[in-house]
């Protein structure tokens, strides 16, 4: 689960294939990290570092978010409680999203 948390914080184009694989994990916390990491990617949030946490700058987009849509907003802006309550729906959305974009994003 620590590796999944790290990938959630990194959430780069290079980590997306791994995050997508983690959607199939038998562990709920790992799936949640995958969902949150993919959402952070589409929202173009910076990689989380210790210096960005105190001032909350890790929550500020780095510029345009070309992969952000109304649908990705629905599945990336929710609280963790909403994700947990509707996890199967979130997992399915992100699997579908990845299937649709991986040919353009896979490293």
PDB file of N, CA, C and O in Angstrom, residues 16-26 30-32 34-39 42 71-72 75 86-103 105:
ATOM      1  N   UNK A  16       0.997   6.283 -14.920  1.00  0.00           N
ATOM      2  CA  UNK A  16      -0.395   5.947 -15.244  1.00  0.00           C
ATOM      3  C   UNK A  16      -0.621   4.460 -15.540  1.00  0.00           C
ATOM      4  O   UNK A  16      -1.591   3.893 -15.038  1.00  0.00           O
ATOM      5  N   UNK A  17       0.247   3.801 -16.299  1.00  0.00           N
ATOM      6  CA  UNK A  17      -0.004   2.373 -16.535  1.00  0.00           C
ATOM      7  C   UNK A  17      -0.011   1.557 -15.240  1.00  0.00           C
ATOM      8  O   UNK A  17      -0.805   0.631 -15.089  1.00  0.00           O
ATOM      9  N   UNK A  18       0.836   1.922 -14.314  1.00  0.00           N
ATOM     10  CA  UNK A  18       0.882   1.203 -13.036  1.00  0.00           C
ATOM     11  C   UNK A  18      -0.363   1.538 -12.216  1.00  0.00           C
ATOM     12  O   UNK A  18      -0.976   0.642 -11.622  1.00  0.00           O
ATOM     13  N   UNK A  19      -0.735   2.809 -12.176  1.00  0.00           N
ATOM     14  CA  UNK A  19      -1.955   3.183 -11.458  1.00  0.00           C
ATOM     15  C   UNK A  19      -3.155   2.431 -12.033  1.00  0.00           C
ATOM     16  O   UNK A  19      -4.008   1.952 -11.284  1.00  0.00           O
ATOM     17  N   UNK A  20      -3.207   2.311 -13.350  1.00  0.00           N
ATOM     18  CA  UNK A  20      -4.319   1.581 -13.980  1.00  0.00           C
ATOM     19  C   UNK A  20      -4.315   0.119 -13.547  1.00  0.00           C
ATOM     20  O   UNK A  20      -5.383  -0.452 -13.281  1.00  0.00           O
ATOM     21  N   UNK A  21      -3.156  -0.492 -13.447  1.00  0.00           N
ATOM     22  CA  UNK A  21      -3.069  -1.880 -12.984  1.00  0.00           C
ATOM     23  C   UNK A  21      -3.531  -2.003 -11.533  1.00  0.00           C
ATOM     24  O   UNK A  21      -4.146  -3.007 -11.167  1.00  0.00           O
ATOM     25  N   UNK A  22      -3.254  -0.988 -10.739  1.00  0.00           N
ATOM     26  CA  UNK A  22      -3.631  -1.028  -9.324  1.00  0.00           C
ATOM     27  C   UNK A  22      -5.140  -0.978  -9.112  1.00  0.00           C
ATOM     28  O   UNK A  22      -5.631  -1.316  -8.033  1.00  0.00           O
ATOM     29  N   UNK A  23      -5.889  -0.584 -10.136  1.00  0.00           N
ATOM     30  CA  UNK A  23      -7.351  -0.598 -10.028  1.00  0.00           C
ATOM     31  C   UNK A  23      -7.880  -2.017  -9.818  1.00  0.00           C
ATOM     32  O   UNK A  23      -8.988  -2.198  -9.335  1.00  0.00           O
ATOM     33  N   UNK A  24      -7.088  -3.017 -10.167  1.00  0.00           N
ATOM     34  CA  UNK A  24      -7.475  -4.416  -9.998  1.00  0.00           C
ATOM     35  C   UNK A  24      -6.955  -5.034  -8.703  1.00  0.00           C
ATOM     36  O   UNK A  24      -7.105  -6.236  -8.485  1.00  0.00           O
ATOM     37  N   UNK A  25      -6.365  -4.228  -7.859  1.00  0.00           N
ATOM     38  CA  UNK A  25      -5.812  -4.750  -6.605  1.00  0.00           C
ATOM     39  C   UNK A  25      -6.920  -5.328  -5.716  1.00  0.00           C
ATOM     40  O   UNK A  25      -8.039  -4.810  -5.692  1.00  0.00           O
ATOM     41  N   UNK A  26      -6.597  -6.360  -4.958  1.00  0.00           N
ATOM     42  CA  UNK A  26      -7.577  -6.891  -4.007  1.00  0.00           C
ATOM     43  C   UNK A  26      -7.716  -6.002  -2.758  1.00  0.00           C
ATOM     44  O   UNK A  26      -8.607  -6.222  -1.945  1.00  0.00           O
ATOM     45  N   UNK A  30      -5.359   0.375  -1.928  1.00  0.00           N
ATOM     46  CA  UNK A  30      -4.559   0.455  -3.155  1.00  0.00           C
ATOM     47  C   UNK A  30      -5.424   0.962  -4.304  1.00  0.00           C
ATOM     48  O   UNK A  30      -5.001   1.834  -5.072  1.00  0.00           O
ATOM     49  N   UNK A  31      -6.638   0.442  -4.418  1.00  0.00           N
ATOM     50  CA  UNK A  31      -7.554   0.920  -5.477  1.00  0.00           C
ATOM     51  C   UNK A  31      -7.861   2.400  -5.283  1.00  0.00           C
ATOM     52  O   UNK A  31      -7.906   3.166  -6.257  1.00  0.00           O
ATOM     53  N   UNK A  32      -8.071   2.830  -4.048  1.00  0.00           N
ATOM     54  CA  UNK A  32      -8.346   4.248  -3.772  1.00  0.00           C
ATOM     55  C   UNK A  32      -7.171   5.118  -4.198  1.00  0.00           C
ATOM     56  O   UNK A  32      -7.373   6.182  -4.800  1.00  0.00           O
ATOM     57  N   UNK A  34      -5.047   4.470  -6.523  1.00  0.00           N
ATOM     58  CA  UNK A  34      -5.045   4.498  -7.989  1.00  0.00           C
ATOM     59  C   UNK A  34      -6.067   5.505  -8.511  1.00  0.00           C
ATOM     60  O   UNK A  34      -5.770   6.307  -9.396  1.00  0.00           O
ATOM     61  N   UNK A  35      -7.262   5.472  -7.943  1.00  0.00           N
ATOM     62  CA  UNK A  35      -8.325   6.405  -8.348  1.00  0.00           C
ATOM     63  C   UNK A  35      -7.891   7.845  -8.104  1.00  0.00           C
ATOM     64  O   UNK A  35      -8.004   8.708  -8.987  1.00  0.00           O
ATOM     65  N   UNK A  36      -7.375   8.110  -6.926  1.00  0.00           N
ATOM     66  CA  UNK A  36      -6.973   9.474  -6.581  1.00  0.00           C
ATOM     67  C   UNK A  36      -5.790   9.935  -7.426  1.00  0.00           C
ATOM     68  O   UNK A  36      -5.753  11.081  -7.873  1.00  0.00           O
ATOM     69  N   UNK A  37      -4.842   9.049  -7.681  1.00  0.00           N
ATOM     70  CA  UNK A  37      -3.693   9.412  -8.504  1.00  0.00           C
ATOM     71  C   UNK A  37      -4.080   9.722  -9.936  1.00  0.00           C
ATOM     72  O   UNK A  37      -3.587  10.686 -10.528  1.00  0.00           O
ATOM     73  N   UNK A  38      -4.974   8.931 -10.497  1.00  0.00           N
ATOM     74  CA  UNK A  38      -5.421   9.196 -11.867  1.00  0.00           C
ATOM     75  C   UNK A  38      -6.182  10.520 -11.934  1.00  0.00           C
ATOM     76  O   UNK A  38      -6.021  11.294 -12.877  1.00  0.00           O
ATOM     77  N   UNK A  39      -6.976  10.793 -10.922  1.00  0.00           N
ATOM     78  CA  UNK A  39      -7.681  12.077 -10.861  1.00  0.00           C
ATOM     79  C   UNK A  39      -6.721  13.243 -10.752  1.00  0.00           C
ATOM     80  O   UNK A  39      -6.914  14.282 -11.389  1.00  0.00           O
ATOM     81  N   UNK A  42      -5.277  13.905 -14.293  1.00  0.00           N
ATOM     82  CA  UNK A  42      -6.143  14.613 -15.247  1.00  0.00           C
ATOM     83  C   UNK A  42      -6.372  16.058 -14.839  1.00  0.00           C
ATOM     84  O   UNK A  42      -6.627  16.905 -15.689  1.00  0.00           O
ATOM     85  N   UNK A  71     -16.772  14.498 -17.021  1.00  0.00           N
ATOM     86  CA  UNK A  71     -16.778  13.136 -16.469  1.00  0.00           C
ATOM     87  C   UNK A  71     -15.610  12.911 -15.519  1.00  0.00           C
ATOM     88  O   UNK A  71     -15.781  12.333 -14.459  1.00  0.00           O
ATOM     89  N   UNK A  72     -14.402  13.356 -15.898  1.00  0.00           N
ATOM     90  CA  UNK A  72     -13.273  13.158 -14.988  1.00  0.00           C
ATOM     91  C   UNK A  72     -13.467  13.988 -13.729  1.00  0.00           C
ATOM     92  O   UNK A  72     -13.079  13.559 -12.648  1.00  0.00           O
ATOM     93  N   UNK A  75     -15.475  12.053 -11.252  1.00  0.00           N
ATOM     94  CA  UNK A  75     -14.778  10.924 -10.636  1.00  0.00           C
ATOM     95  C   UNK A  75     -13.434  11.285 -10.015  1.00  0.00           C
ATOM     96  O   UNK A  75     -12.715  10.406  -9.556  1.00  0.00           O
ATOM     97  N   UNK A  86     -18.911   4.359  -3.485  1.00  0.00           N
ATOM     98  CA  UNK A  86     -19.210   4.042  -4.890  1.00  0.00           C
ATOM     99  C   UNK A  86     -17.986   3.499  -5.603  1.00  0.00           C
ATOM    100  O   UNK A  86     -17.794   3.737  -6.794  1.00  0.00           O
ATOM    101  N   UNK A  87     -17.190   2.734  -4.891  1.00  0.00           N
ATOM    102  CA  UNK A  87     -15.894   2.334  -5.417  1.00  0.00           C
ATOM    103  C   UNK A  87     -15.980   1.591  -6.749  1.00  0.00           C
ATOM    104  O   UNK A  87     -15.225   1.875  -7.678  1.00  0.00           O
ATOM    105  N   UNK A  88     -16.889   0.668  -6.886  1.00  0.00           N
ATOM    106  CA  UNK A  88     -16.983  -0.104  -8.128  1.00  0.00           C
ATOM    107  C   UNK A  88     -17.241   0.816  -9.323  1.00  0.00           C
ATOM    108  O   UNK A  88     -16.655   0.628 -10.399  1.00  0.00           O
ATOM    109  N   UNK A  89     -18.078   1.809  -9.143  1.00  0.00           N
ATOM    110  CA  UNK A  89     -18.360   2.769 -10.212  1.00  0.00           C
ATOM    111  C   UNK A  89     -17.112   3.574 -10.565  1.00  0.00           C
ATOM    112  O   UNK A  89     -16.811   3.794 -11.746  1.00  0.00           O
ATOM    113  N   UNK A  90     -16.364   4.009  -9.549  1.00  0.00           N
ATOM    114  CA  UNK A  90     -15.141   4.773  -9.771  1.00  0.00           C
ATOM    115  C   UNK A  90     -14.088   3.926 -10.474  1.00  0.00           C
ATOM    116  O   UNK A  90     -13.440   4.382 -11.410  1.00  0.00           O
ATOM    117  N   UNK A  91     -13.913   2.695 -10.002  1.00  0.00           N
ATOM    118  CA  UNK A  91     -12.941   1.797 -10.628  1.00  0.00           C
ATOM    119  C   UNK A  91     -13.304   1.594 -12.091  1.00  0.00           C
ATOM    120  O   UNK A  91     -12.446   1.683 -12.975  1.00  0.00           O
ATOM    121  N   UNK A  92     -14.559   1.341 -12.373  1.00  0.00           N
ATOM    122  CA  UNK A  92     -14.979   1.120 -13.758  1.00  0.00           C
ATOM    123  C   UNK A  92     -14.758   2.362 -14.622  1.00  0.00           C
ATOM    124  O   UNK A  92     -14.314   2.262 -15.765  1.00  0.00           O
ATOM    125  N   UNK A  93     -15.072   3.532 -14.072  1.00  0.00           N
ATOM    126  CA  UNK A  93     -14.855   4.750 -14.837  1.00  0.00           C
ATOM    127  C   UNK A  93     -13.384   4.889 -15.221  1.00  0.00           C
ATOM    128  O   UNK A  93     -13.050   5.142 -16.388  1.00  0.00           O
ATOM    129  N   UNK A  94     -12.479   4.751 -14.238  1.00  0.00           N
ATOM    130  CA  UNK A  94     -11.068   4.968 -14.519  1.00  0.00           C
ATOM    131  C   UNK A  94     -10.492   3.881 -15.413  1.00  0.00           C
ATOM    132  O   UNK A  94      -9.602   4.158 -16.215  1.00  0.00           O
ATOM    133  N   UNK A  95     -10.989   2.662 -15.327  1.00  0.00           N
ATOM    134  CA  UNK A  95     -10.555   1.619 -16.260  1.00  0.00           C
ATOM    135  C   UNK A  95     -10.969   2.003 -17.679  1.00  0.00           C
ATOM    136  O   UNK A  95     -10.184   1.874 -18.629  1.00  0.00           O
ATOM    137  N   UNK A  96     -12.196   2.471 -17.846  1.00  0.00           N
ATOM    138  CA  UNK A  96     -12.682   2.892 -19.164  1.00  0.00           C
ATOM    139  C   UNK A  96     -11.904   4.091 -19.677  1.00  0.00           C
ATOM    140  O   UNK A  96     -11.549   4.167 -20.863  1.00  0.00           O
ATOM    141  N   UNK A  97     -11.660   5.045 -18.785  1.00  0.00           N
ATOM    142  CA  UNK A  97     -10.904   6.235 -19.167  1.00  0.00           C
ATOM    143  C   UNK A  97      -9.519   5.823 -19.673  1.00  0.00           C
ATOM    144  O   UNK A  97      -9.089   6.263 -20.741  1.00  0.00           O
ATOM    145  N   UNK A  98      -8.852   4.967 -18.907  1.00  0.00           N
ATOM    146  CA  UNK A  98      -7.510   4.533 -19.298  1.00  0.00           C
ATOM    147  C   UNK A  98      -7.547   3.790 -20.634  1.00  0.00           C
ATOM    148  O   UNK A  98      -6.702   4.017 -21.505  1.00  0.00           O
ATOM    149  N   UNK A  99      -8.518   2.929 -20.832  1.00  0.00           N
ATOM    150  CA  UNK A  99      -8.634   2.189 -22.083  1.00  0.00           C
ATOM    151  C   UNK A  99      -8.754   3.161 -23.268  1.00  0.00           C
ATOM    152  O   UNK A  99      -8.223   2.906 -24.349  1.00  0.00           O
ATOM    153  N   UNK A 100      -9.426   4.280 -23.047  1.00  0.00           N
ATOM    154  CA  UNK A 100      -9.636   5.245 -24.113  1.00  0.00           C
ATOM    155  C   UNK A 100      -8.444   6.149 -24.399  1.00  0.00           C
ATOM    156  O   UNK A 100      -8.328   6.680 -25.504  1.00  0.00           O
ATOM    157  N   UNK A 101      -7.556   6.336 -23.427  1.00  0.00           N
ATOM    158  CA  UNK A 101      -6.452   7.279 -23.624  1.00  0.00           C
ATOM    159  C   UNK A 101      -5.065   6.646 -23.610  1.00  0.00           C
ATOM    160  O   UNK A 101      -4.097   7.307 -23.961  1.00  0.00           O
ATOM    161  N   UNK A 102      -4.977   5.386 -23.237  1.00  0.00           N
ATOM    162  CA  UNK A 102      -3.633   4.808 -23.030  1.00  0.00           C
ATOM    163  C   UNK A 102      -2.774   4.816 -24.280  1.00  0.00           C
ATOM    164  O   UNK A 102      -1.557   4.975 -24.184  1.00  0.00           O
ATOM    165  N   UNK A 103      -3.359   4.701 -25.453  1.00  0.00           N
ATOM    166  CA  UNK A 103      -2.525   4.715 -26.649  1.00  0.00           C
ATOM    167  C   UNK A 103      -1.855   6.078 -26.854  1.00  0.00           C
ATOM    168  O   UNK A 103      -0.792   6.167 -27.454  1.00  0.00           O
ATOM    169  N   UNK A 105      -1.151   8.114 -24.111  1.00  0.00           N
ATOM    170  CA  UNK A 105      -0.432   8.492 -22.887  1.00  0.00           C
ATOM    171  C   UNK A 105       0.611   7.502 -22.411  1.00  0.00           C
ATOM    172  O   UNK A 105       1.476   7.868 -21.632  1.00  0.00           O
TER     173      UNK A 105
END
